[in-house]
Coordinates of C-alpha atoms in Angstrom, one line a residue:
M1 CA -9.7 61.4 -3.6
Y2 CA -12.8 60.3 -1.7
K3 CA -14.6 59.5 -5.0
F4 CA -11.6 57.5 -6.2
S5 CA -11.5 55.3 -3.1
S6 CA -15.2 54.8 -3.1
T7 CA -15.2 53.8 -6.7
I8 CA -12.4 51.2 -6.1
C9 CA -14.4 49.7 -3.2
V10 CA -17.5 49.4 -5.3
F11 CA -15.5 48.0 -8.2
M12 CA -13.8 45.3 -6.0
A13 CA -17.1 44.4 -4.3
L14 CA -18.7 43.9 -7.7
L15 CA -15.9 41.7 -8.9
V16 CA -16.0 39.6 -5.7
G17 CA -19.7 39.1 -6.2
L18 CA -19.4 38.1 -9.8
I19 CA -16.4 35.8 -9.6
P20 CA -16.9 32.8 -7.3
L21 CA -14.1 31.6 -5.2
G22 CA -12.9 28.0 -5.1
E23 CA -15.2 25.5 -3.5
G24 CA -12.8 24.5 -0.7
F25 CA -11.7 28.1 0.0
A26 CA -14.4 29.0 2.5
Q27 CA -14.3 25.5 4.2
T28 CA -10.6 25.1 4.6
S29 CA -9.2 26.9 7.6
K30 CA -5.7 27.1 9.0
K31 CA -6.6 24.7 11.8
S32 CA -8.0 22.1 9.5
L33 CA -4.9 22.3 7.3
E34 CA -2.7 21.9 10.3
M35 CA -4.7 18.8 11.3
Q36 CA -4.3 17.4 7.8
M37 CA -0.5 18.0 7.9
M38 CA -0.3 16.2 11.2
T39 CA -1.7 13.0 9.5
V40 CA 1.1 13.0 7.0
G41 CA 4.2 11.1 8.1
G42 CA 5.2 7.8 9.5
S43 CA 3.9 5.5 12.2
D44 CA 3.6 6.6 15.8
L45 CA 6.9 5.5 17.4
Q46 CA 5.3 5.3 20.8
Q47 CA 3.0 2.6 19.5
C48 CA 5.9 0.7 17.9
P49 CA 8.4 -0.2 20.6
S50 CA 11.5 -1.9 19.2
D51 CA 11.7 -4.5 21.9
A52 CA 9.8 -7.7 21.2
P53 CA 7.7 -9.4 23.9
V54 CA 8.7 -12.8 25.3
N55 CA 5.6 -14.5 23.8
L56 CA 4.0 -13.4 20.5
H57 CA 0.6 -14.3 19.2
L58 CA -0.6 -13.9 15.6
T59 CA -3.3 -11.4 16.6
H60 CA -0.7 -9.1 18.2
V61 CA 1.5 -9.4 15.1
L62 CA -1.3 -8.4 12.8
Q63 CA -2.2 -5.4 14.9
R64 CA 1.4 -4.2 15.0
A65 CA 1.7 -4.7 11.2
L66 CA -1.1 -2.2 10.6
R67 CA 0.5 0.4 12.9
C68 CA 4.2 -0.1 12.2
S69 CA 4.8 -1.8 8.9
P70 CA 7.0 0.4 6.6
E71 CA 5.4 -1.3 3.6
L72 CA 2.2 0.7 4.1
M73 CA 3.8 4.1 4.2
E74 CA 4.1 4.5 0.5
F75 CA 0.5 3.6 -0.1
Q76 CA -0.6 6.0 2.7
L77 CA 1.3 8.8 1.2
N78 CA 0.0 8.0 -2.3
Y79 CA -3.5 8.2 -1.0
Q80 CA -2.9 11.6 0.7
I81 CA -1.4 12.9 -2.6
A82 CA -4.5 11.8 -4.4
Q83 CA -6.6 13.6 -1.9
A84 CA -4.6 16.7 -2.5
D85 CA -5.0 16.3 -6.2
S86 CA -8.8 16.2 -5.8
M87 CA -8.6 19.4 -3.8
I88 CA -6.5 21.0 -6.5
A89 CA -8.9 19.8 -9.3
S90 CA -11.9 21.3 -7.5
Q91 CA -10.4 24.8 -7.3
R92 CA -11.4 27.5 -9.8
P93 CA -8.7 29.6 -11.4
N94 CA -7.8 32.6 -9.2
P95 CA -8.5 36.1 -10.6
V96 CA -5.6 38.3 -11.3
L97 CA -5.5 41.9 -9.9
G98 CA -3.5 44.6 -11.6
L99 CA -2.7 48.1 -10.6
G100 CA -1.3 50.6 -13.1
A101 CA -0.1 54.1 -13.4
D102 CA 0.6 56.2 -16.5
S103 CA 1.0 59.8 -17.7
I104 CA 3.6 60.2 -15.0
N105 CA 4.6 63.9 -14.9
P106 CA 7.7 64.7 -12.9
T107 CA 7.1 68.4 -13.2
P108 CA 3.5 69.0 -12.2
G109 CA 3.8 72.7 -11.9
R110 CA 4.2 73.2 -15.7
S111 CA 1.2 71.1 -16.5
P112 CA -2.3 72.3 -17.0
Q113 CA -3.3 69.5 -14.7
G114 CA -2.0 71.3 -11.7
T115 CA -0.5 69.2 -9.0
R116 CA -1.7 65.9 -10.5
Q117 CA 1.2 63.7 -11.4
I118 CA -0.2 60.2 -12.2
D119 CA -3.1 58.6 -13.9
S120 CA -4.1 55.4 -12.1
S121 CA -6.0 52.2 -13.1
V122 CA -7.2 49.0 -11.5
R123 CA -7.7 45.9 -13.5
I124 CA -8.9 42.4 -12.8
D125 CA -8.8 39.4 -15.1
Q126 CA -10.6 36.1 -14.7
L127 CA -10.0 32.9 -16.8
V128 CA -13.3 31.2 -17.7
E129 CA -12.8 27.6 -18.7
L130 CA -15.2 26.3 -21.3
G131 CA -15.9 22.8 -22.7
E132 CA -16.7 21.4 -19.2
K133 CA -13.0 21.2 -18.3
P134 CA -13.5 21.8 -14.6
R135 CA -16.1 18.9 -14.4
F136 CA -13.8 16.5 -16.2
R137 CA -10.8 17.5 -14.1
R138 CA -12.8 16.9 -10.9
E139 CA -14.1 13.6 -12.0
A140 CA -10.7 12.4 -13.1
A141 CA -9.2 13.4 -9.8
S142 CA -12.1 11.8 -7.8
A143 CA -11.6 8.5 -9.6
A144 CA -7.9 8.6 -9.0
E145 CA -8.5 9.3 -5.4
L146 CA -10.8 6.3 -5.2
A147 CA -8.2 4.2 -6.9
A148 CA -5.6 5.3 -4.3
Q149 CA -8.0 4.6 -1.5
F150 CA -8.7 1.0 -2.7
S151 CA -5.0 0.5 -3.3
L152 CA -4.4 1.4 0.3
K153 CA -7.1 -1.0 1.5
F154 CA -5.8 -3.8 -0.6
A155 CA -2.2 -3.0 0.5
Q156 CA -3.3 -3.3 4.2
K157 CA -4.8 -6.7 3.5
A158 CA -1.8 -7.8 1.4
V159 CA 0.6 -6.8 4.1
L160 CA -1.4 -8.7 6.7
S161 CA -1.3 -11.8 4.4
D162 CA 2.5 -11.4 3.9
V163 CA 3.0 -11.0 7.7
E164 CA 0.9 -14.2 8.2
H165 CA 3.1 -16.0 5.7
I166 CA 6.3 -14.9 7.5
Y167 CA 4.7 -15.8 10.9
F168 CA 4.0 -19.3 9.6
D169 CA 7.5 -19.6 8.3
V170 CA 8.8 -18.8 11.7
L171 CA 6.4 -21.2 13.3
S172 CA 7.6 -23.9 10.9
A173 CA 11.2 -23.2 11.6
Q174 CA 10.5 -23.1 15.3
Q175 CA 8.7 -26.4 15.2
R176 CA 11.4 -28.0 13.2
A177 CA 14.1 -26.8 15.6
M178 CA 12.0 -28.2 18.5
D179 CA 11.5 -31.6 16.8
L180 CA 15.2 -31.9 16.0
A181 CA 16.1 -30.9 19.6
E182 CA 14.0 -33.7 20.8
M183 CA 15.7 -36.0 18.3
V184 CA 19.1 -34.9 19.7
Q185 CA 18.0 -36.0 23.1
M186 CA 16.8 -39.3 21.7
N187 CA 20.2 -39.7 20.0
Q188 CA 21.9 -39.5 23.3
R189 CA 19.9 -42.4 24.6
V190 CA 20.5 -44.4 21.5
L191 CA 24.2 -43.7 21.6
E192 CA 24.4 -44.9 25.3
V193 CA 22.6 -48.1 24.4
A194 CA 24.9 -48.7 21.3
Q195 CA 28.0 -48.1 23.4
A196 CA 26.8 -50.5 26.0
R197 CA 26.1 -53.2 23.4
F198 CA 29.5 -52.5 21.8
K199 CA 31.2 -53.1 25.1
A200 CA 29.2 -56.2 25.6
G201 CA 30.3 -57.5 22.2
D202 CA 26.7 -57.5 20.8
I203 CA 27.6 -55.1 17.9
S204 CA 30.7 -54.4 15.9
D205 CA 32.7 -51.3 15.7
L206 CA 31.3 -50.7 12.2
E207 CA 27.7 -50.7 13.5
L208 CA 28.6 -48.3 16.2
K209 CA 30.2 -45.9 13.7
K210 CA 27.1 -46.0 11.6
I211 CA 25.0 -44.9 14.5
V212 CA 27.5 -42.2 15.4
L213 CA 27.4 -41.0 11.8
D214 CA 23.6 -40.8 11.7
I215 CA 23.6 -39.0 15.0
T216 CA 26.1 -36.5 13.7
R217 CA 23.9 -35.8 10.6
A218 CA 20.9 -35.3 12.9
N219 CA 22.9 -32.8 15.0
N220 CA 23.9 -30.9 11.8
E221 CA 20.3 -30.7 10.8
Y222 CA 19.5 -29.3 14.2
Q223 CA 22.1 -26.6 13.8
N224 CA 20.8 -25.8 10.3
A225 CA 17.3 -25.6 11.8
K226 CA 18.4 -23.0 14.4
T227 CA 20.0 -21.0 11.6
D228 CA 16.8 -21.1 9.6
L229 CA 14.8 -20.0 12.6
A230 CA 17.1 -17.0 13.2
K231 CA 16.7 -16.0 9.6
S232 CA 12.9 -16.3 9.6
K233 CA 12.8 -14.2 12.8
S234 CA 14.9 -11.6 11.2
N235 CA 12.5 -11.3 8.3
L236 CA 9.6 -11.0 10.7
A237 CA 11.5 -8.3 12.7
K238 CA 11.9 -6.3 9.5
M239 CA 8.2 -6.4 8.7
L240 CA 7.2 -5.4 12.2
G241 CA 10.0 -3.0 13.2
Y242 CA 11.4 -5.1 16.0
N243 CA 15.1 -5.3 16.9
Q244 CA 17.2 -8.3 17.7
T245 CA 15.2 -9.1 20.9
L246 CA 12.8 -11.0 18.6
N247 CA 15.4 -13.8 18.6
Q248 CA 14.4 -14.6 22.2
T249 CA 10.7 -14.5 21.5
T250 CA 8.6 -17.7 21.3
L251 CA 5.8 -17.6 18.8
A252 CA 2.4 -19.1 19.8
R253 CA 1.2 -22.1 17.8
D254 CA -1.6 -20.2 16.1
W255 CA -2.0 -22.5 13.2
P256 CA -5.3 -22.4 11.3
N257 CA -7.7 -25.3 11.8
H258 CA -7.2 -27.7 8.9
E259 CA -10.5 -29.3 9.5
I260 CA -12.6 -26.2 8.5
S261 CA -14.6 -26.1 5.4
I262 CA -13.1 -24.2 2.4
P263 CA -14.8 -20.8 1.9
A264 CA -17.0 -20.6 -1.2
I265 CA -15.8 -18.3 -4.0
P266 CA -18.3 -15.4 -4.6
W267 CA -17.9 -15.5 -8.4
E268 CA -20.7 -13.0 -9.1
R269 CA -19.1 -10.3 -6.8
I270 CA -15.4 -11.0 -7.4
S271 CA -15.1 -7.7 -9.4
Q272 CA -15.7 -5.8 -6.2
R273 CA -12.3 -7.0 -4.8
A274 CA -10.2 -4.1 -3.7
D275 CA -7.4 -4.6 -6.2
L276 CA -9.9 -4.9 -9.1
R277 CA -11.6 -1.7 -7.9
V278 CA -8.2 0.0 -8.2
L279 CA -8.0 -1.0 -11.8
Q280 CA -11.6 0.0 -12.5
N281 CA -11.1 3.5 -11.0
R282 CA -7.8 4.0 -12.8
T283 CA -9.6 3.3 -16.1
L284 CA -12.4 5.7 -15.1
S285 CA -9.8 8.4 -14.3
A286 CA -8.1 7.8 -17.6
E287 CA -11.4 8.1 -19.4
K288 CA -12.2 11.4 -17.7
S289 CA -8.7 12.6 -18.5
R290 CA -9.4 11.7 -22.2
Y291 CA -12.5 13.8 -22.1
L292 CA -10.5 16.6 -20.6
A293 CA -7.9 16.4 -23.3
R294 CA -10.6 16.6 -25.9
A295 CA -12.0 19.7 -24.2
L296 CA -8.7 21.4 -24.5
R297 CA -9.6 22.1 -28.1
V298 CA -12.4 24.4 -26.9
P299 CA -10.6 27.7 -26.3
D300 CA -10.9 29.3 -22.8
V301 CA -11.9 33.0 -22.5
T302 CA -10.1 35.5 -20.2
V303 CA -12.5 38.3 -19.1
G304 CA -10.9 41.5 -18.0
L305 CA -12.5 44.5 -16.4
Q306 CA -10.5 47.8 -15.9
Y307 CA -11.2 51.0 -14.1
N308 CA -9.3 54.2 -15.1
H309 CA -9.0 57.2 -12.9
L310 CA -7.7 60.3 -14.8
P311 CA -6.8 63.7 -13.2
V312 CA -8.5 66.9 -14.2
T313 CA -7.7 68.3 -17.6
G314 CA -7.8 71.9 -18.5
S315 CA -9.9 74.0 -16.1
Y316 CA -11.0 72.7 -12.7
E317 CA -14.6 72.8 -13.7
L318 CA -14.2 69.9 -16.1
G319 CA -13.7 67.6 -13.1
T320 CA -12.0 64.2 -12.9
V321 CA -12.5 61.7 -15.7
N322 CA -13.3 58.0 -14.7
T323 CA -13.6 55.4 -17.4
Y324 CA -14.2 51.6 -17.6
M325 CA -12.9 49.0 -20.0
L326 CA -14.0 45.4 -20.7
N327 CA -11.6 43.0 -22.4
L328 CA -12.1 39.5 -23.8
S329 CA -9.1 37.4 -24.9
V330 CA -8.9 33.9 -26.4
P331 CA -5.9 31.8 -27.4
L332 CA -5.2 31.2 -31.1
F333 CA -4.5 27.6 -32.1
L334 CA -1.9 28.5 -34.7
R335 CA 1.0 26.4 -33.6
H336 CA -0.8 23.4 -32.1
S337 CA -4.2 22.2 -31.0
Y338 CA -3.2 20.0 -28.1
E339 CA -2.6 17.0 -30.4
G340 CA 0.1 15.7 -28.1
E341 CA -2.0 15.9 -25.0
L342 CA -4.9 14.2 -26.7
R343 CA -2.8 11.4 -28.1
K344 CA -1.3 10.8 -24.7
A345 CA -4.7 10.7 -23.0
E346 CA -6.0 8.2 -25.6
I347 CA -3.0 5.9 -25.1
E348 CA -3.3 6.0 -21.3
Y349 CA -7.0 5.2 -21.4
F350 CA -6.5 2.1 -23.6
K351 CA -3.5 1.1 -21.4
F352 CA -5.5 1.2 -18.2
R353 CA -8.5 -0.4 -19.8
D354 CA -6.4 -3.4 -21.0
E355 CA -4.8 -3.7 -17.5
Q356 CA -8.3 -3.8 -16.0
L357 CA -9.5 -6.5 -18.4
R358 CA -6.3 -8.6 -17.9
G359 CA -6.6 -8.2 -14.1
E360 CA -10.2 -9.4 -14.0
K361 CA -9.4 -12.3 -16.2
D362 CA -6.3 -13.3 -14.2
A363 CA -8.3 -13.0 -11.0
H364 CA -10.8 -15.7 -12.1
T365 CA -8.0 -18.0 -13.4
S366 CA -5.9 -17.6 -10.3
L367 CA -8.9 -18.2 -8.0
K368 CA -9.5 -21.6 -9.5
Y369 CA -5.8 -22.6 -9.0
Q370 CA -5.7 -21.2 -5.5
E371 CA -8.8 -23.2 -4.5
A372 CA -7.4 -26.4 -6.0
E373 CA -4.1 -25.8 -4.2
L374 CA -5.8 -25.2 -0.9
V375 CA -7.9 -28.3 -1.1
A376 CA -4.8 -30.4 -2.0
N377 CA -2.8 -29.0 0.9
Q378 CA -5.7 -29.6 3.3
E379 CA -5.9 -33.3 2.2
R380 CA -2.1 -33.7 2.5
L381 CA -2.0 -32.2 5.9
T382 CA -4.9 -34.4 7.1
R383 CA -3.1 -37.6 5.9
V384 CA 0.2 -36.5 7.5
L385 CA -1.3 -35.7 10.9
K386 CA -3.6 -38.7 11.1
E387 CA -1.6 -41.4 9.4
I388 CA 2.0 -40.7 8.5
L389 CA 3.3 -38.9 11.6
P390 CA 1.7 -41.2 14.2
T391 CA 2.9 -44.3 12.3
A392 CA 6.4 -42.9 12.0
S393 CA 6.5 -42.1 15.7
Q394 CA 5.3 -45.6 16.6
V395 CA 7.8 -47.3 14.3
A396 CA 10.7 -45.2 15.7
A397 CA 9.8 -46.0 19.3
S398 CA 9.4 -49.7 18.6
A399 CA 12.7 -49.8 16.7
E400 CA 14.5 -48.1 19.5
F401 CA 13.1 -50.6 22.0
A402 CA 13.8 -53.5 19.8
Y403 CA 17.4 -52.4 19.2
A404 CA 17.9 -52.1 22.9
K405 CA 16.8 -55.7 23.3
G406 CA 19.0 -56.8 20.4
A407 CA 16.0 -57.8 18.3
I408 CA 16.9 -55.7 15.2
G409 CA 20.0 -54.5 13.5
V410 CA 21.5 -51.0 13.3
L411 CA 20.3 -50.4 9.8
D412 CA 16.7 -50.9 10.8
L413 CA 17.1 -48.5 13.7
I414 CA 18.7 -45.8 11.5
D415 CA 16.0 -46.2 8.8
A416 CA 13.2 -45.9 11.4
R417 CA 14.8 -42.8 12.9
R418 CA 15.3 -41.2 9.5
S419 CA 11.7 -41.9 8.6
L420 CA 10.6 -40.1 11.8
R421 CA 12.7 -37.0 11.0
Q422 CA 11.4 -36.9 7.5
A423 CA 7.8 -37.3 8.7
R424 CA 8.1 -34.4 11.2
T425 CA 9.8 -32.2 8.6
E426 CA 7.1 -33.1 6.1
A427 CA 4.3 -32.4 8.6
S428 CA 5.8 -29.0 9.5
Q429 CA 6.2 -28.0 5.8
I430 CA 2.7 -29.1 4.8
R431 CA 1.2 -27.3 7.7
T432 CA 3.0 -24.2 6.6
D433 CA 1.8 -24.7 3.0
F434 CA -1.8 -25.1 4.1
A435 CA -1.7 -22.0 6.4
K436 CA -0.2 -19.9 3.6
S437 CA -2.6 -21.1 0.9
L438 CA -5.5 -20.4 3.2
S439 CA -4.3 -16.9 4.0
S440 CA -3.8 -16.1 0.2
F441 CA -7.2 -17.6 -0.7
K442 CA -9.0 -15.5 1.9
L443 CA -7.3 -12.4 0.5
A444 CA -8.3 -13.4 -3.0
I445 CA -12.0 -13.8 -2.2
E446 CA -12.4 -10.9 0.2
I447 CA -14.9 -8.4 -1.3
E448 CA -14.8 -4.7 -0.6
E449 CA -18.2 -3.5 0.5

């Protein structure tokens, strides 16, 4: 029995020395796996309180978006899945251990073997992959992991850009509501003057009704503006994970400076953009998967080594018989030769390559359009702020003063007030368009180092 145990120990030690374990086996401990599992999950709720502050700045909004935006969760999980796939691809096939028993004799007393009842055997099999399959599998998984990593980076930047867009929408709605609230106060003064002139007989009842009608329309616009503001804040709350307390929050006027120079487009490095790096690495992963599919036509070999321990036969002097057996097995490609896998890999490669080429072409085309749009919005905003809005404010103030003195008619007053409302609305909208186009343009030219 001692010889049998010693032989098994030597046999197992030999196999462990001959058959390498997976690359990550010795490096991955229980503690490291627990730490990795702790990173899987949602945002830290302690860092994402539901109540919104009284005042909110754009910097705080962007910081919270990175921590609490539910839009990023899917990309974070996809990246962690890709990391797990890389770990799986780097693992070697595990050996298979087999224990066997034969020549089982339930009546050992009648056998020439004496008290021996069972012949025993120990066997271990190892799959040996040929055709560089492990290398292609690792390279495909590594490229897919890089694609997921760049996808996460681009998603973070895209979410920040989207949050900026919603923030500017709220700012625009907030400014429009403030402008119309000021117009409502002006309407009250105009109505008091009109009523005084009507009592004095300076204007007719028809003119007074025209003023009341215009004031009513302005009040309705103010109510619509408050509704739009509440809707915009609701969209921002969803992006940031706030509750209804955001309705009482005032957003800081963190508009971008419209007098800055437009950033130059790095045409020679635009292919290093994060979203284009995603397409490039997906194509590379598909190419390595294509090589792996081709390598499937190279049959793998399964090597088996077996140790047999036989009891004594005949007289005791013959001793115990121990034998060894070596097996080699290969698959026979009789029913198929992985034609389906190869065809699928080829199609996926050309699909991802076409997506990469289209993406790079569309990136150059859209950049030219975004640059032209940004320049146009900048010029429009400059004209509105320096020419149209100041002129409209002066005309409205002069018309109100002239009407109070009886120098102009009611139609001139109404026309001047409508022009002021339109100018303020236009200024708010153009400022929003410029801020959004600048945010999108910066995202489109940001290069991943």
